Amino acid sequence: PGLGDFVGEFLVLLGSYRVSITITVVASIGVLASTFYALRLVQRAFQGPNTHAWQVPDLNPREALMMAVMIVGLLGLGLYPQPILNASARALDNFQVQLPIASLRR
């Protein structure tokens, strides 16, 4: 929660709940499994022993600025997604008219 991808995942799960609870449960398990996998990957890649004795330099100011802009954007999208949702509302409304949700239920 609080990052940009959480909003998208939550909206997809919320929308799929209206169609099928089973699909939502399976998708939720997939989200949890992928989160666990990603955290294990980061832990092993960045917090394990340095067996190669590589000397990695610190970020220079330009790289730090680029990283800060990306972090601010990711946090901004996660904490306040409404401007993006408003911008995409017209396209999503047109799509929903073409494919009503009732046609997805069986």
PDB file of C-alpha atoms in Angstrom:
ATOM      1  CA  PRO A   1       0.000   0.000   0.000  1.00  0.00           C
ATOM      2  CA  GLY A   2       1.171   3.481  -0.779  1.00  0.00           C
ATOM      3  CA  LEU A   3       2.999   2.661  -3.998  1.00  0.00           C
ATOM      4  CA  GLY A   4       1.716   3.047  -7.542  1.00  0.00           C
ATOM      5  CA  ASP A   5       1.231  -0.606  -8.386  1.00  0.00           C
ATOM      6  CA  PHE A   6      -0.934  -1.264  -5.329  1.00  0.00           C
ATOM      7  CA  VAL A   7      -3.688   0.967  -6.681  1.00  0.00           C
ATOM      8  CA  GLY A   8      -3.800  -0.923  -9.974  1.00  0.00           C
ATOM      9  CA  GLU A   9      -3.796  -4.327  -8.329  1.00  0.00           C
ATOM     10  CA  PHE A  10      -6.532  -3.289  -5.915  1.00  0.00           C
ATOM     11  CA  LEU A  11      -8.747  -1.929  -8.699  1.00  0.00           C
ATOM     12  CA  VAL A  12      -8.304  -5.099 -10.767  1.00  0.00           C
ATOM     13  CA  LEU A  13      -9.204  -7.289  -7.789  1.00  0.00           C
ATOM     14  CA  LEU A  14     -12.178  -5.073  -6.953  1.00  0.00           C
ATOM     15  CA  GLY A  15     -13.435  -5.297 -10.529  1.00  0.00           C
ATOM     16  CA  SER A  16     -12.923  -9.039 -10.755  1.00  0.00           C
ATOM     17  CA  TYR A  17     -14.877  -9.548  -7.519  1.00  0.00           C
ATOM     18  CA  ARG A  18     -18.017  -8.322  -9.268  1.00  0.00           C
ATOM     19  CA  VAL A  19     -17.567 -10.976 -11.961  1.00  0.00           C
ATOM     20  CA  SER A  20     -16.300 -14.006 -10.038  1.00  0.00           C
ATOM     21  CA  ILE A  21     -15.267 -14.496  -6.438  1.00  0.00           C
ATOM     22  CA  THR A  22     -13.240 -17.572  -7.417  1.00  0.00           C
ATOM     23  CA  ILE A  23     -11.167 -15.605  -9.915  1.00  0.00           C
ATOM     24  CA  THR A  24     -10.615 -12.903  -7.299  1.00  0.00           C
ATOM     25  CA  VAL A  25      -9.380 -15.420  -4.718  1.00  0.00           C
ATOM     26  CA  VAL A  26      -7.011 -17.033  -7.232  1.00  0.00           C
ATOM     27  CA  ALA A  27      -5.736 -13.616  -8.348  1.00  0.00           C
ATOM     28  CA  SER A  28      -5.234 -12.531  -4.718  1.00  0.00           C
ATOM     29  CA  ILE A  29      -3.182 -15.648  -4.036  1.00  0.00           C
ATOM     30  CA  GLY A  30      -1.141 -14.834  -7.147  1.00  0.00           C
ATOM     31  CA  VAL A  31      -0.522 -11.279  -5.923  1.00  0.00           C
ATOM     32  CA  LEU A  32       0.618 -12.574  -2.530  1.00  0.00           C
ATOM     33  CA  ALA A  33       2.870 -15.211  -4.105  1.00  0.00           C
ATOM     34  CA  SER A  34       4.463 -12.700  -6.472  1.00  0.00           C
ATOM     35  CA  THR A  35       5.054 -10.289  -3.581  1.00  0.00           C
ATOM     36  CA  PHE A  36       6.764 -13.019  -1.588  1.00  0.00           C
ATOM     37  CA  TYR A  37       8.871 -13.997  -4.612  1.00  0.00           C
ATOM     38  CA  ALA A  38       9.889 -10.390  -5.337  1.00  0.00           C
ATOM     39  CA  LEU A  39      10.893  -9.738  -1.730  1.00  0.00           C
ATOM     40  CA  ARG A  40      12.984 -12.936  -1.641  1.00  0.00           C
ATOM     41  CA  LEU A  41      14.630 -11.936  -4.926  1.00  0.00           C
ATOM     42  CA  VAL A  42      15.542  -8.486  -3.627  1.00  0.00           C
ATOM     43  CA  GLN A  43      16.812  -9.948  -0.363  1.00  0.00           C
ATOM     44  CA  ARG A  44      19.075 -12.458  -2.089  1.00  0.00           C
ATOM     45  CA  ALA A  45      20.286 -10.021  -4.741  1.00  0.00           C
ATOM     46  CA  PHE A  46      21.051  -7.038  -2.535  1.00  0.00           C
ATOM     47  CA  GLN A  47      21.503  -8.299   1.011  1.00  0.00           C
ATOM     48  CA  GLY A  48      23.456 -11.501   0.543  1.00  0.00           C
ATOM     49  CA  PRO A  49      27.206 -11.921   0.896  1.00  0.00           C
ATOM     50  CA  ASN A  50      29.398 -10.239  -1.718  1.00  0.00           C
ATOM     51  CA  THR A  51      31.235 -13.271  -3.098  1.00  0.00           C
ATOM     52  CA  HIS A  52      32.729 -11.415  -6.069  1.00  0.00           C
ATOM     53  CA  ALA A  53      34.270  -8.515  -4.099  1.00  0.00           C
ATOM     54  CA  TRP A  54      32.841  -5.999  -6.562  1.00  0.00           C
ATOM     55  CA  GLN A  55      33.396  -2.347  -5.833  1.00  0.00           C
ATOM     56  CA  VAL A  56      30.194  -0.543  -6.789  1.00  0.00           C
ATOM     57  CA  PRO A  57      30.422   3.261  -6.731  1.00  0.00           C
ATOM     58  CA  ASP A  58      27.792   5.389  -5.021  1.00  0.00           C
ATOM     59  CA  LEU A  59      25.244   7.278  -7.077  1.00  0.00           C
ATOM     60  CA  ASN A  60      26.454  10.518  -8.597  1.00  0.00           C
ATOM     61  CA  PRO A  61      24.215  13.606  -8.183  1.00  0.00           C
ATOM     62  CA  ARG A  62      22.545  13.158 -11.600  1.00  0.00           C
ATOM     63  CA  GLU A  63      21.656   9.524 -10.847  1.00  0.00           C
ATOM     64  CA  ALA A  64      20.411  10.447  -7.366  1.00  0.00           C
ATOM     65  CA  LEU A  65      18.156  13.132  -8.878  1.00  0.00           C
ATOM     66  CA  MET A  66      16.726  10.650 -11.397  1.00  0.00           C
ATOM     67  CA  MET A  67      16.099   8.143  -8.616  1.00  0.00           C
ATOM     68  CA  ALA A  68      14.415  10.796  -6.454  1.00  0.00           C
ATOM     69  CA  VAL A  69      12.087  11.817  -9.308  1.00  0.00           C
ATOM     70  CA  MET A  70      11.050   8.193  -9.850  1.00  0.00           C
ATOM     71  CA  ILE A  71      10.478   7.619  -6.123  1.00  0.00           C
ATOM     72  CA  VAL A  72       8.382  10.783  -5.799  1.00  0.00           C
ATOM     73  CA  GLY A  73       6.326   9.756  -8.837  1.00  0.00           C
ATOM     74  CA  LEU A  74       5.757   6.246  -7.513  1.00  0.00           C
ATOM     75  CA  LEU A  75       4.748   7.482  -4.067  1.00  0.00           C
ATOM     76  CA  GLY A  76       2.609  10.255  -5.554  1.00  0.00           C
ATOM     77  CA  LEU A  77       0.728   7.795  -7.740  1.00  0.00           C
ATOM     78  CA  GLY A  78       0.229   5.441  -4.801  1.00  0.00           C
ATOM     79  CA  LEU A  79      -0.888   8.051  -2.285  1.00  0.00           C
ATOM     80  CA  TYR A  80      -2.965  10.211  -4.639  1.00  0.00           C
ATOM     81  CA  PRO A  81      -4.027   8.261  -7.755  1.00  0.00           C
ATOM     82  CA  GLN A  82      -7.161  10.313  -8.461  1.00  0.00           C
ATOM     83  CA  PRO A  83      -5.699  12.569 -11.226  1.00  0.00           C
ATOM     84  CA  ILE A  84      -4.659   9.499 -13.238  1.00  0.00           C
ATOM     85  CA  LEU A  85      -8.005   7.801 -12.609  1.00  0.00           C
ATOM     86  CA  ASN A  86      -9.852  10.944 -13.731  1.00  0.00           C
ATOM     87  CA  ALA A  87      -7.740  11.163 -16.896  1.00  0.00           C
ATOM     88  CA  SER A  88      -8.493   7.558 -17.817  1.00  0.00           C
ATOM     89  CA  ALA A  89     -12.196   7.646 -16.872  1.00  0.00           C
ATOM     90  CA  ARG A  90     -13.484   8.665 -20.317  1.00  0.00           C
ATOM     91  CA  ALA A  91     -11.638   5.849 -22.101  1.00  0.00           C
ATOM     92  CA  LEU A  92     -12.758   3.329 -19.494  1.00  0.00           C
ATOM     93  CA  ASP A  93     -16.367   4.494 -19.742  1.00  0.00           C
ATOM     94  CA  ASN A  94     -16.283   4.002 -23.520  1.00  0.00           C
ATOM     95  CA  PHE A  95     -14.823   0.536 -23.052  1.00  0.00           C
ATOM     96  CA  GLN A  96     -17.462  -0.383 -20.488  1.00  0.00           C
ATOM     97  CA  VAL A  97     -20.244   0.683 -22.869  1.00  0.00           C
ATOM     98  CA  GLN A  98     -18.805  -1.578 -25.570  1.00  0.00           C
ATOM     99  CA  LEU A  99     -18.368  -4.518 -23.187  1.00  0.00           C
ATOM    100  CA  PRO A 100     -20.900  -4.455 -20.349  1.00  0.00           C
ATOM    101  CA  ILE A 101     -19.963  -6.397 -17.255  1.00  0.00           C
ATOM    102  CA  ALA A 102     -23.144  -8.485 -17.448  1.00  0.00           C
ATOM    103  CA  SER A 103     -21.804 -10.153 -20.590  1.00  0.00           C
ATOM    104  CA  LEU A 104     -18.833 -11.471 -18.606  1.00  0.00           C
ATOM    105  CA  ARG A 105     -20.993 -13.400 -16.138  1.00  0.00           C
ATOM    106  CA  ARG A 106     -21.913 -16.959 -17.000  1.00  0.00           C
TER     107      ARG A 106
END
